Amino acid sequence: MDIFERIAENRGPIGMYSGTEGYFIFPQLEGDLSNRMQFQGKEVIVWSINNYLGLGNNPEVRKADTLATEKYGLAYPMGSRMMSGDTALHYELEKELAEFEQKEEAVLVNFGYMGIMSAIDCLLSRRDVVVYDRGCHACIVDGVRMHSGNRFVFQHNDIESLDKQLAAATKVAEENGGGILVISEGVFGMRGDQGKLREIIDLRSKYNFRLMVDDAHGFGTLGATGMGAGEEQDVQDDIDVYFATFAKSMGAVGAFLAGNHNVIQYLKYNMRSQIFAKSLMSPLVAGNLKRLQMLRSMPELKNKLWENVNMLQSGLKEAGFDLGVTNSCVTPVMMKGSMEEAKKLVYDLRENFGVFCSIVTFPVIPKGMILLRLIPTTVHTKEDIDETIVAFRAIREKLESKAYLEEGVT
Ligand SMILES: Cc1ncc(COP(=O)(O)O)c(C=O)c1O
């Protein structure tokens, strides 16, 4: 069959919803990055951006971004770091990141997705075995796809399942003369549960493996200093390869990996997506330096974030909502309903209550379930939280009375 004919017929798991483009999919949020933005000309309370600490639009950060852009332009430096795109500023940010994460060294990557894929790819030889959590982000799944050796997947955050997979992986690794890399996340972004890092590490008493952690949602939000899930669970030293993106708490672009000197140097020289791609542009490096300095020196940002997280999560729980297993800022609200009801409910939330949040349905979660995901941030207010809980109570009432199934009801 002709490739273009096939894709004209089968638009893919997300493409099949392209009829709702601009509304349910590829919606455009306008105005300043904040707790309230404009959606289709109306003000909405925004719960769907990972600007956890509000740094993305902090006035001091905006000023630093502007000054750095004026100074460097958007092109500098040109080329990959290996060829012509290296600067002292890149090393300065790496040094600060390593210090913050209490690791020997750190290396910047231009996009988290590409960076972690390449890190997985270059760390593993075909003799090695990778063991990863079924709930891992697409970038990890894609990284694992590039691995030409054996792979094992364990049930999400299920240590018994990991134990079984590690037993099998150990056998294969011994036969092949390779090693084992276990991959989990600091916080799983859909349901907000932290990876059980402590329990994973305890399995070292039985098996020999290295641990990589994607802490995209934990960086800046968890741990006494904001170092992440490793600090929160008191296992930072046991994480061999730590990864976080600047796309969440830092409100920017770029990412990094941190670990011991040998590992980071190896990554620096072998991550194909970095060796053969343009380096992170200087305004982003300068902007991220500023953000990191603020993240480290202003604990009030994280304190306010958690005040809001606790207010939102306890308010929703008191109102009888099921928040599942979250133990992070990610606030999922589970409800029962069909895809049809889910669409009408989200429309109702946006149009009639001015509440904008992400929705997740089958096949990401079981059929008949609706997951509304709220991301509280430092810049949300008590009014935002109160209004949202009132709105959630109202939509739940409609859902339970089957109102969304009635023709034309929105
Ligand atoms: C868990 C996780 N890992 C990696 C990434 C990719 O990072 P980036 O946006 O920097 O490519 C994301 C999304 O931002 C993520 O949620």
Tab-separated table of C-alpha atoms in Angstrom, residues 80-344:
chain	number	residue	atom	x	y	z
A	80	SER	CA	27.047	21.698	17.932
A	81	ARG	CA	29.076	22.134	21.100
A	82	MET	CA	31.645	19.664	19.805
A	83	MET	CA	32.300	21.673	16.631
A	84	SER	CA	31.815	25.364	17.306
A	85	GLY	CA	28.931	25.850	19.737
A	86	ASP	CA	30.617	25.697	23.130
A	87	THR	CA	30.710	28.651	25.552
A	88	ALA	CA	31.910	29.367	29.085
A	89	LEU	CA	28.289	30.073	30.033
A	90	HIS	CA	27.284	26.490	29.190
A	91	TYR	CA	29.934	25.242	31.656
A	92	GLU	CA	28.823	27.731	34.296
A	93	LEU	CA	25.255	26.437	34.166
A	94	GLU	CA	26.459	22.825	34.198
A	95	LYS	CA	28.607	23.533	37.250
A	96	GLU	CA	25.686	25.098	39.120
A	97	LEU	CA	23.359	22.250	38.176
A	98	ALA	CA	25.845	19.624	39.367
A	99	GLU	CA	26.333	21.491	42.621
A	100	PHE	CA	22.586	21.804	43.145
A	101	GLU	CA	21.986	18.114	42.422
A	102	GLN	CA	24.996	17.105	44.537
A	103	LYS	CA	26.538	15.214	41.651
A	104	GLU	CA	30.107	15.426	40.385
A	105	GLU	CA	29.160	16.787	36.986
A	106	ALA	CA	26.244	17.736	34.743
A	107	VAL	CA	25.838	18.046	30.999
A	108	LEU	CA	23.293	20.215	29.205
A	109	VAL	CA	21.081	18.840	26.445
A	110	ASN	CA	19.144	21.005	24.035
A	111	PHE	CA	15.783	19.270	24.486
A	112	GLY	CA	14.920	16.854	27.263
A	113	TYR	CA	13.204	14.434	24.935
A	114	MET	CA	16.189	14.140	22.609
A	115	GLY	CA	18.679	14.236	25.441
A	116	ILE	CA	17.317	11.370	27.501
A	117	MET	CA	16.703	9.250	24.381
A	118	SER	CA	20.322	9.687	23.409
A	119	ALA	CA	21.550	9.090	26.935
A	120	ILE	CA	19.759	5.724	27.051
A	121	ASP	CA	20.992	4.894	23.565
A	122	CYS	CA	24.631	5.693	24.248
A	123	LEU	CA	24.851	4.179	27.729
A	124	LEU	CA	23.720	0.755	26.535
A	125	SER	CA	25.624	-1.746	24.432
A	126	ARG	CA	23.819	-4.669	22.795
A	127	ARG	CA	25.018	-6.888	25.654
A	128	ASP	CA	23.240	-4.727	28.239
A	129	VAL	CA	19.690	-5.137	29.453
A	130	VAL	CA	17.277	-2.303	30.155
A	131	VAL	CA	14.460	-2.642	32.698
A	132	TYR	CA	11.927	0.183	32.767
A	133	ASP	CA	8.603	1.130	34.345
A	134	ARG	CA	5.556	0.604	32.123
A	135	GLY	CA	4.373	4.111	33.005
A	136	CYS	CA	7.506	5.865	31.753
A	137	HIS	CA	7.252	8.914	29.491
A	138	ALA	CA	7.349	8.547	25.696
A	139	CYS	CA	10.950	9.830	25.562
A	140	ILE	CA	12.119	6.887	27.674
A	141	VAL	CA	10.082	4.431	25.619
A	142	ASP	CA	11.688	5.863	22.481
A	143	GLY	CA	15.152	5.684	24.051
A	144	VAL	CA	14.546	2.041	24.914
A	145	ARG	CA	13.329	1.416	21.341
A	146	MET	CA	16.787	2.354	20.105
A	147	HIS	CA	18.408	-0.286	22.300
A	148	SER	CA	19.432	-3.286	20.262
A	149	GLY	CA	19.803	-5.611	23.251
A	150	ASN	CA	17.202	-7.105	25.594
A	151	ARG	CA	14.583	-5.112	27.400
A	152	PHE	CA	12.181	-5.890	30.230
A	153	VAL	CA	9.271	-3.794	31.412
A	154	PHE	CA	7.867	-3.886	34.939
A	155	GLN	CA	4.320	-3.015	35.984
A	156	HIS	CA	4.003	0.603	36.980
A	157	ASN	CA	5.628	1.263	40.370
A	158	ASP	CA	5.215	-2.410	41.220
A	159	ILE	CA	8.327	-3.538	43.089
A	160	GLU	CA	7.335	-7.208	43.018
A	161	SER	CA	7.092	-6.999	39.245
A	162	LEU	CA	10.452	-5.195	39.096
A	163	ASP	CA	11.983	-7.915	41.266
A	164	LYS	CA	10.766	-10.585	38.794
A	165	GLN	CA	11.992	-8.650	35.772
A	166	LEU	CA	15.352	-8.045	37.425
A	167	ALA	CA	15.742	-11.760	38.074
A	168	ALA	CA	15.141	-12.440	34.375
A	169	ALA	CA	17.302	-9.494	33.297
A	170	THR	CA	20.167	-10.657	35.516
A	171	LYS	CA	20.148	-14.055	33.829
A	172	VAL	CA	20.254	-12.504	30.356
A	173	ALA	CA	22.906	-9.956	31.321
A	174	GLU	CA	25.112	-12.680	32.796
A	175	GLU	CA	24.726	-14.812	29.661
A	176	ASN	CA	25.562	-11.841	27.457
A	177	GLY	CA	28.303	-10.435	29.644
A	178	GLY	CA	26.432	-7.121	29.940
A	179	GLY	CA	25.017	-4.918	32.672
A	180	ILE	CA	21.544	-3.716	33.682
A	181	LEU	CA	20.050	-0.207	33.552
A	182	VAL	CA	16.809	0.381	35.474
A	183	ILE	CA	14.799	3.456	34.462
A	184	SER	CA	12.060	5.112	36.487
A	185	GLU	CA	10.727	8.610	37.070
A	186	GLY	CA	10.870	10.939	40.053
A	187	VAL	CA	7.199	11.786	39.526
A	188	PHE	CA	4.900	10.185	36.973
A	189	GLY	CA	3.292	13.109	35.232
A	190	MET	CA	-0.199	11.699	34.641
A	191	ARG	CA	-1.164	10.449	38.091
A	192	GLY	CA	1.407	12.305	40.157
A	193	ASP	CA	2.811	9.315	42.025
A	194	GLN	CA	6.504	9.420	42.812
A	195	GLY	CA	8.605	6.575	41.488
A	196	LYS	CA	9.368	4.238	44.397
A	197	LEU	CA	13.048	5.057	44.216
A	198	ARG	CA	13.880	3.940	47.728
A	199	GLU	CA	12.364	0.489	47.125
A	200	ILE	CA	14.018	0.191	43.721
A	201	ILE	CA	17.389	0.970	45.292
A	202	ASP	CA	16.776	-1.563	48.070
A	203	LEU	CA	16.744	-4.252	45.356
A	204	ARG	CA	20.472	-3.661	45.001
A	205	SER	CA	20.852	-6.070	47.893
A	206	LYS	CA	19.725	-8.773	45.416
A	207	TYR	CA	20.703	-7.489	41.973
A	208	ASN	CA	23.435	-5.490	40.357
A	209	PHE	CA	22.119	-2.567	38.288
A	210	ARG	CA	22.504	1.121	37.523
A	211	LEU	CA	19.576	3.510	38.029
A	212	MET	CA	18.484	6.346	35.761
A	213	VAL	CA	15.725	8.687	36.962
A	214	ASP	CA	13.719	11.134	34.846
A	215	ASP	CA	12.791	13.788	37.408
A	216	ALA	CA	11.039	16.206	35.058
A	217	HIS	CA	8.263	16.954	37.569
A	218	GLY	CA	10.319	16.533	40.750
A	219	PHE	CA	13.070	19.017	39.924
A	220	GLY	CA	12.336	22.282	41.741
A	221	THR	CA	9.198	20.941	43.415
A	222	LEU	CA	10.320	18.107	45.697
A	223	GLY	CA	12.868	17.804	48.500
A	224	ALA	CA	13.840	20.327	51.155
A	225	THR	CA	15.903	22.383	48.708
A	226	GLY	CA	13.963	21.512	45.535
A	227	MET	CA	16.650	19.099	44.369
A	228	GLY	CA	13.924	16.655	43.415
A	229	ALA	CA	12.527	13.218	44.164
A	230	GLY	CA	15.960	11.880	45.169
A	231	GLU	CA	16.202	14.437	47.950
A	232	GLU	CA	12.564	13.898	48.924
A	233	GLN	CA	13.164	10.153	49.334
A	234	ASP	CA	16.693	10.606	50.697
A	235	VAL	CA	18.267	8.568	47.895
A	236	GLN	CA	19.916	11.239	45.766
A	237	ASP	CA	23.361	9.619	46.113
A	238	ASP	CA	21.997	6.311	44.824
A	239	ILE	CA	20.687	7.750	41.545
A	240	ASP	CA	23.416	7.008	39.002
A	241	VAL	CA	22.042	9.102	36.141
A	242	TYR	CA	19.782	11.984	37.093
A	243	PHE	CA	17.776	13.750	34.384
A	244	ALA	CA	15.551	16.828	34.520
A	245	THR	CA	14.143	19.226	31.964
A	246	PHE	CA	13.955	23.029	32.153
A	247	ALA	CA	10.492	22.791	30.565
A	248	LYS	CA	8.657	22.553	33.903
A	249	SER	CA	9.837	24.230	37.140
A	250	MET	CA	12.260	26.465	35.228
A	251	GLY	CA	9.618	27.583	32.717
A	252	ALA	CA	12.089	27.456	29.815
A	253	VAL	CA	13.655	25.080	27.297
A	254	GLY	CA	16.605	22.721	27.636
A	255	ALA	CA	17.481	19.946	30.052
A	256	PHE	CA	20.432	18.240	31.756
A	257	LEU	CA	21.837	14.977	32.991
A	258	ALA	CA	23.913	14.702	36.164
A	259	GLY	CA	26.079	11.942	37.605
A	260	ASN	CA	29.688	11.069	38.251
A	261	HIS	CA	32.551	12.483	36.201
A	262	ASN	CA	33.117	9.392	34.038
A	263	VAL	CA	29.464	8.920	33.153
A	264	ILE	CA	28.876	12.568	32.296
A	265	GLN	CA	32.036	12.788	30.209
A	266	TYR	CA	30.973	9.639	28.353
A	267	LEU	CA	27.524	11.112	27.710
A	268	LYS	CA	29.021	14.408	26.572
A	269	TYR	CA	31.142	12.651	23.952
A	270	ASN	CA	28.599	10.050	22.856
A	271	MET	CA	25.048	11.427	22.889
A	272	ARG	CA	24.367	11.533	19.186
A	273	SER	CA	21.467	13.992	19.478
A	274	GLN	CA	23.877	16.506	21.032
A	275	ILE	CA	27.065	15.772	19.109
A	276	PHE	CA	25.224	16.187	15.825
A	277	ALA	CA	22.791	18.995	16.710
A	278	LYS	CA	23.022	22.684	17.510
A	279	SER	CA	23.891	23.553	21.103
A	280	LEU	CA	21.483	25.296	23.459
A	281	MET	CA	21.447	28.957	22.455
A	282	SER	CA	23.038	31.409	24.869
A	283	PRO	CA	19.902	33.376	25.852
A	284	LEU	CA	18.439	30.083	27.085
A	285	VAL	CA	21.610	29.225	28.959
A	286	ALA	CA	21.726	32.675	30.588
A	287	GLY	CA	17.976	32.566	31.282
A	288	ASN	CA	18.266	29.140	32.875
A	289	LEU	CA	21.198	30.297	35.017
A	290	LYS	CA	19.041	33.116	36.333
A	291	ARG	CA	16.138	30.728	36.962
A	292	LEU	CA	18.352	28.234	38.787
A	293	GLN	CA	19.814	30.981	40.967
A	294	MET	CA	16.286	32.107	41.872
A	295	LEU	CA	15.057	28.556	42.419
A	296	ARG	CA	17.939	27.980	44.836
A	297	SER	CA	17.861	31.285	46.668
A	298	MET	CA	14.094	31.811	46.942
A	299	PRO	CA	12.568	28.943	48.952
A	300	GLU	CA	9.417	31.051	49.213
A	301	LEU	CA	8.586	30.082	45.613
A	302	LYS	CA	8.403	26.387	46.468
A	303	ASN	CA	6.708	27.091	49.791
A	304	LYS	CA	3.950	29.030	48.059
A	305	LEU	CA	3.628	26.287	45.439
A	306	TRP	CA	3.059	23.703	48.166
A	307	GLU	CA	0.626	25.972	50.008
A	308	ASN	CA	-1.421	25.991	46.804
A	309	VAL	CA	-0.957	22.268	46.173
A	310	ASN	CA	-2.145	21.438	49.681
A	311	MET	CA	-5.061	23.869	49.482
A	312	LEU	CA	-6.199	22.475	46.128
A	313	GLN	CA	-5.698	18.807	46.959
A	314	SER	CA	-7.278	18.980	50.421
A	315	GLY	CA	-10.181	21.077	49.067
A	316	LEU	CA	-10.873	18.542	46.335
A	317	LYS	CA	-10.587	15.616	48.746
A	318	GLU	CA	-12.934	17.304	51.230
A	319	ALA	CA	-15.387	17.720	48.372
A	320	GLY	CA	-15.204	13.950	47.882
A	321	PHE	CA	-13.060	13.795	44.737
A	322	ASP	CA	-10.767	10.880	44.074
A	323	LEU	CA	-7.185	12.090	43.526
A	324	GLY	CA	-5.773	8.598	43.157
A	325	VAL	CA	-2.220	8.001	44.339
A	326	THR	CA	-0.629	11.421	43.883
A	327	ASN	CA	2.124	12.407	46.300
A	328	SER	CA	3.406	15.346	44.264
A	329	CYS	CA	2.086	18.635	42.859
A	330	VAL	CA	0.407	16.853	39.951
A	331	THR	CA	-3.281	16.739	40.853
A	332	PRO	CA	-5.349	14.194	38.946
A	333	VAL	CA	-9.103	14.085	39.498
A	334	MET	CA	-10.700	10.762	38.553
A	335	MET	CA	-14.299	10.545	37.486
A	336	LYS	CA	-16.456	7.958	35.782
A	337	GLY	CA	-17.836	8.771	32.372
A	338	SER	CA	-17.775	8.078	28.672
A	339	MET	CA	-15.681	9.839	26.044
A	340	GLU	CA	-18.801	11.723	24.936
A	341	GLU	CA	-19.438	12.941	28.490
A	342	ALA	CA	-15.779	13.827	28.925
A	343	LYS	CA	-15.880	16.140	25.926
A	344	LYS	CA	-19.053	17.895	27.064
